[in-house]
Short mmCIF file of C-alpha atoms in Angstrom, two decimals:
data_model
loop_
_atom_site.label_atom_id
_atom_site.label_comp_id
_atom_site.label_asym_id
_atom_site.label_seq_id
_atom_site.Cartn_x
_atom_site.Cartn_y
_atom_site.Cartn_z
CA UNK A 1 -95.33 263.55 243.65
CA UNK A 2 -97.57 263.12 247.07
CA UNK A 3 -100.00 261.47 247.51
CA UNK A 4 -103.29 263.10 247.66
CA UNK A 5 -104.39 264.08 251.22
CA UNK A 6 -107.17 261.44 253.18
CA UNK A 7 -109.93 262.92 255.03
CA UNK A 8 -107.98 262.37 258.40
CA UNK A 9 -111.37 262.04 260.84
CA UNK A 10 -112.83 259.24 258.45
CA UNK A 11 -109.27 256.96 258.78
CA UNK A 12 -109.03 257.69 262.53
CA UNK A 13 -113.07 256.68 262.84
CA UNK A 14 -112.27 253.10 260.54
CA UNK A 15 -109.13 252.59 263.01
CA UNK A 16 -110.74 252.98 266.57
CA UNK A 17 -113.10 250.22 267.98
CA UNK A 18 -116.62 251.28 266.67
CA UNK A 19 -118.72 251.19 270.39
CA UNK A 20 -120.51 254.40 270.06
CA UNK A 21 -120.78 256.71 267.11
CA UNK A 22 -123.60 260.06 266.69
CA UNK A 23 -123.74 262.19 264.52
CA UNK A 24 -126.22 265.12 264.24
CA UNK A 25 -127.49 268.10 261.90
CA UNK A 26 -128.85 271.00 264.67
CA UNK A 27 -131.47 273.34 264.06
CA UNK A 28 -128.98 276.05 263.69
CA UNK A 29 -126.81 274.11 260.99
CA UNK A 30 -129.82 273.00 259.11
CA UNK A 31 -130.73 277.44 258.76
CA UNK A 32 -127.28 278.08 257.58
CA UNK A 33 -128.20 275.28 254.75
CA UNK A 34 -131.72 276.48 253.66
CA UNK A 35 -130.40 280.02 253.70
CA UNK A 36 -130.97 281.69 250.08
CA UNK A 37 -129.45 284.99 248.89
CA UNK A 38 -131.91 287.52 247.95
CA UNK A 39 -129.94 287.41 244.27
CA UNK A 40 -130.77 283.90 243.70
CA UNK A 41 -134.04 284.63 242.51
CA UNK A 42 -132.80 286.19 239.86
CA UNK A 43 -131.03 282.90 238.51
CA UNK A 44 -133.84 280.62 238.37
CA UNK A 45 -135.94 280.40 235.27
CA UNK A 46 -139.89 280.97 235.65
CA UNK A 47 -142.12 277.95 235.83
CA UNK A 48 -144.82 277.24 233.07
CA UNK A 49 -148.07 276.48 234.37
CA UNK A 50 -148.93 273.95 232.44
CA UNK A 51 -145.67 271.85 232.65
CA UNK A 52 -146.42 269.05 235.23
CA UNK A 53 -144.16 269.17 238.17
CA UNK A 54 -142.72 266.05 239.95
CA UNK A 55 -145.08 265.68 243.23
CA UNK A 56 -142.14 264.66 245.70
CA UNK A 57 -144.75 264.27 248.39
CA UNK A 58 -147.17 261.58 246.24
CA UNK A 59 -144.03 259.49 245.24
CA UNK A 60 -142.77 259.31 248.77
CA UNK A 61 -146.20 258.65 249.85
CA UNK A 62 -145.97 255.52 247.57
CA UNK A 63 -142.51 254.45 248.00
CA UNK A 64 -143.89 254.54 252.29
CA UNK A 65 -146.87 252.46 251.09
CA UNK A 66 -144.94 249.78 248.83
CA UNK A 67 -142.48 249.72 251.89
CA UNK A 68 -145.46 249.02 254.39
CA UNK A 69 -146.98 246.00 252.41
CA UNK A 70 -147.05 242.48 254.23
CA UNK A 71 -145.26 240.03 252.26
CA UNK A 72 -144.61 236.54 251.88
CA UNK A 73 -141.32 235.74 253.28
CA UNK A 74 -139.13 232.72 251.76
CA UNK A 75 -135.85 231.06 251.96
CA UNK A 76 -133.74 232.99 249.49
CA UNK A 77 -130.40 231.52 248.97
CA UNK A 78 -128.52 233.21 245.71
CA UNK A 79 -126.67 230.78 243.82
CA UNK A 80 -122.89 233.22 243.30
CA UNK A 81 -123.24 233.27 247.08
CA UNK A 82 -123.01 231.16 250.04
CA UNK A 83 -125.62 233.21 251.70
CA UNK A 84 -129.01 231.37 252.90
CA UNK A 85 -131.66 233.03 254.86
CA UNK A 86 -135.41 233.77 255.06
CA UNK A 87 -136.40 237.33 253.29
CA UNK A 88 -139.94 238.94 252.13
CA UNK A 89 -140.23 237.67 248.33
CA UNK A 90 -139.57 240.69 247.09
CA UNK A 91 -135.80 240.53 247.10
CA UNK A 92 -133.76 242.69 244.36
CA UNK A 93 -129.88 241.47 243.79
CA UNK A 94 -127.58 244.73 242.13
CA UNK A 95 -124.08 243.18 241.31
CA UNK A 96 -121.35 245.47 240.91
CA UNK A 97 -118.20 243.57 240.08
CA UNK A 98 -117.59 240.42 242.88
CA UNK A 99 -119.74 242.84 245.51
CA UNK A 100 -123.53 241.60 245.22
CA UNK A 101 -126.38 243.86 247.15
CA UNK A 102 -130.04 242.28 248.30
CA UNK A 103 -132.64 244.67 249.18
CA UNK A 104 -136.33 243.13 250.48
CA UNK A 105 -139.00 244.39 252.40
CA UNK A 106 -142.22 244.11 254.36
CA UNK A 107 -144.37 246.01 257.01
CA UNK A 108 -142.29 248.72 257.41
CA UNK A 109 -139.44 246.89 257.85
CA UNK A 110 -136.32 246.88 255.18
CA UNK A 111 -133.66 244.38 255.23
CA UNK A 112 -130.56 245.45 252.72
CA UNK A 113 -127.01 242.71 252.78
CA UNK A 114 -123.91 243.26 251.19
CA UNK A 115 -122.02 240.59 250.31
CA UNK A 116 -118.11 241.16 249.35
CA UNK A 117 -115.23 238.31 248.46
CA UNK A 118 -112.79 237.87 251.32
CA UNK A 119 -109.40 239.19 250.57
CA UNK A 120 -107.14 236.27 249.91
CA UNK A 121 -104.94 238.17 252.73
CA UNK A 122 -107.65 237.58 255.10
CA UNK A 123 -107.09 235.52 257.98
CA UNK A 124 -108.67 234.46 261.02
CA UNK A 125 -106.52 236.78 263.65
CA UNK A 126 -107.82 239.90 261.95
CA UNK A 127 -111.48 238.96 262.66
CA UNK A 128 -112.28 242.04 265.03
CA UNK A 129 -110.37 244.57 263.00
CA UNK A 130 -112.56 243.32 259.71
CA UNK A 131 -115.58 243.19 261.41
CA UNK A 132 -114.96 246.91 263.36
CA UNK A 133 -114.19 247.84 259.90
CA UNK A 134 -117.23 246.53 258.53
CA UNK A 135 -119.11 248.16 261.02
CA UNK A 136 -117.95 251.29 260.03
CA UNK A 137 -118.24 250.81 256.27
CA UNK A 138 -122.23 250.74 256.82
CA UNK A 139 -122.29 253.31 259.85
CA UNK A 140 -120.78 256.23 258.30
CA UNK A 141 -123.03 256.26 255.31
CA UNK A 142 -126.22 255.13 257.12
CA UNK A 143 -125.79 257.85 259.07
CA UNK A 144 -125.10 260.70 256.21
CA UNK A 145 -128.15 259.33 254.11
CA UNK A 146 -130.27 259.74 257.91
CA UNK A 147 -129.28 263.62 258.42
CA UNK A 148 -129.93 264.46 254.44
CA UNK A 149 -133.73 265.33 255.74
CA UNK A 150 -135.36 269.32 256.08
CA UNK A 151 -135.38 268.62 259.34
CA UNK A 152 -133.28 268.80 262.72
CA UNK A 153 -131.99 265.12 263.43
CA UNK A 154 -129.08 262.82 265.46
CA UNK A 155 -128.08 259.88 264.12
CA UNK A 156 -126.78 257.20 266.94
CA UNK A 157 -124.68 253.50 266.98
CA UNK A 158 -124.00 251.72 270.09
CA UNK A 159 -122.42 248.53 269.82
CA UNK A 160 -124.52 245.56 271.22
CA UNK A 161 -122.32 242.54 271.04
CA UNK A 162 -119.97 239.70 269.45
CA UNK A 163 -121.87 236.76 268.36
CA UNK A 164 -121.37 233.54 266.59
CA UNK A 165 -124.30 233.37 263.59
CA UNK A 166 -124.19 230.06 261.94
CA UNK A 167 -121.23 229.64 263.68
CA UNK A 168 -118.95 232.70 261.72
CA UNK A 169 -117.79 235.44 263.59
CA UNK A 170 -120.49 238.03 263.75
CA UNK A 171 -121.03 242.10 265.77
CA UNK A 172 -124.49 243.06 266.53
CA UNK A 173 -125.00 247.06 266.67
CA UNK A 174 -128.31 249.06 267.21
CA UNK A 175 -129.14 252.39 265.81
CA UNK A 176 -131.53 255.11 265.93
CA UNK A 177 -132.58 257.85 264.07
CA UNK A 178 -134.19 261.11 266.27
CA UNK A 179 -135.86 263.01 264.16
CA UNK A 180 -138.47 266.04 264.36
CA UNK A 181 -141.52 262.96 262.29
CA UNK A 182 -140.26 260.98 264.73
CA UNK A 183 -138.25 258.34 266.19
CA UNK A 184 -136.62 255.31 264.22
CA UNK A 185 -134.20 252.34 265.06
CA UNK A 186 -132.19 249.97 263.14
CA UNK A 187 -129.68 247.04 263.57
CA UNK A 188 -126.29 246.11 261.44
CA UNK A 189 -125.09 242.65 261.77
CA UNK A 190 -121.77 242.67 260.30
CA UNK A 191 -120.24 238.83 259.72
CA UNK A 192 -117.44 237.51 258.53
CA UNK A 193 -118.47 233.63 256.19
CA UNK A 194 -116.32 231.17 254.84
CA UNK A 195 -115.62 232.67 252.11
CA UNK A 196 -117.22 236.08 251.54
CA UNK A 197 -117.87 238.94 253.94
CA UNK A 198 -121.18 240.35 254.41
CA UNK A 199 -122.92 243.71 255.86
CA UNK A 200 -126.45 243.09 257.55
CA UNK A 201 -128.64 247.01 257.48
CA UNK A 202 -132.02 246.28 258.86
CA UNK A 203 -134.25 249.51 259.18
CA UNK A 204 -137.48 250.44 260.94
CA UNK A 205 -137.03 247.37 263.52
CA UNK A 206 -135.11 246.27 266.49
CA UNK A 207 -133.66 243.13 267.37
CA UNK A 208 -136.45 242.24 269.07
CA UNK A 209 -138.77 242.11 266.22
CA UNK A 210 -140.25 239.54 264.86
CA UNK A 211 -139.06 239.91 261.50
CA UNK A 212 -135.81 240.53 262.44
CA UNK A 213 -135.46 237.33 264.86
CA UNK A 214 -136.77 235.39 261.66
CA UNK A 215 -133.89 236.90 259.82
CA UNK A 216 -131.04 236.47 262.07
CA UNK A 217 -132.62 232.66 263.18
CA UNK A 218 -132.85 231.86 259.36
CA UNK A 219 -129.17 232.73 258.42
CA UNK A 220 -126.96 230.38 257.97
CA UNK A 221 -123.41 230.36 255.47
CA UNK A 222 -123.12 227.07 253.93
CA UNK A 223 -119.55 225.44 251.76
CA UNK A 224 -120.02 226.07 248.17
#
């Protein structure tokens, strides 16, 4: 029996050197998408008056204003990890098997890690082929989630550098997100620790931010 068929652009994207990756959703695409038959109409049930609708607008007004608040920052270092690094006090942890996700935020400025066991096949000579596929792992769905808008956008990655953070292997890429509200940017830091591997999004800052120098200053992967 074969196997069942890969999508053949994703494994040839995780297999080349990630330098430069964009992605966009034209005006043109983004008609074909809204288009509705005339028939559909006729499939969709009337709506009562007096049943209260969801106001999308309000709660993404709110989630924007929550995501906007200053916030204390701290040193956050979760004990299943060997992670430590300063983050806005708000910090969430979602564990899903040995893979552990933080998500904090403050001023506009969201900071979301992935943290993953190293393979016990893992060795040092592969360091550039983990981290390029590290880089990808967090590129190709940042950049889905950024064209899922109403609105004509391009997604973009460009590969900044190789880096030692805390003295593990580490790959520093910007991003930006062109948009008709506007234009945003973003960094991945993608690093390889002693003992776990880890996936760095930052979003609405670049690395010259504040925020994001306290972050990448802060982090350090200690021997548990």
């Amino acid at each position: 029996k074969s196997e069942p068929e890969k999508d053949s652009s994703d494994m040839k994207d995780f297999s080349s050197e990630l330098t430069n990756y964009k992605i966009e959703k034209p005006l043109d695409k983004l008609i074909k998408e809204i288009y509705i038959p005339a028939d559909f109409y006729t499939l969709v049930a009337p709506i009562n008056p007096d049943e209260e609708v969801p106001d999308e607008k309000n709660e993404a007004e709110l989630a924007k204003k929550n995501n906007n608040q200053k916030r204390e920052w701290k040193e956050f270092f979760p004990k299943d990890d060997e992670l430590t690094v300063e983050l806005p006090d708000n910090v969430k942890t979602d564990i899903s098997g040995a893979s552990l996700t933080y998500d904090a935020d403050s001023e506009g400025v969201s900071f979301m890690i992935i943290s993953q066991p190293k393979p016990s096949s893992q060795i040092s000579d592969l360091d550039d082929q983990v981290l390029n596929t590290l880089a990808w792992s967090i590129a190709k769905p940042t950049g889905n989630l950024s064209l899922m808008g109403n609105s004509p956008s391009v997604f973009e990655v460009n590969f900044v550098r190789k880096e030692s953070l805390s003295g593990q292997p580490a790959r520093i890429y910007a991003y930006t997100v062109n948009a008709c509200s506007g234009k945003t940017g973003g960094l991945f830091v993608v690093l390889i620790g002693k003992k776990r591997n880890y996936s760095v999004n930052i979003r609405g800052a670049n690395e010259q931010d504040p925020q994001t120098q306290r972050f990448l200053k802060s982090l350090k992967i200690t021997a548990n």
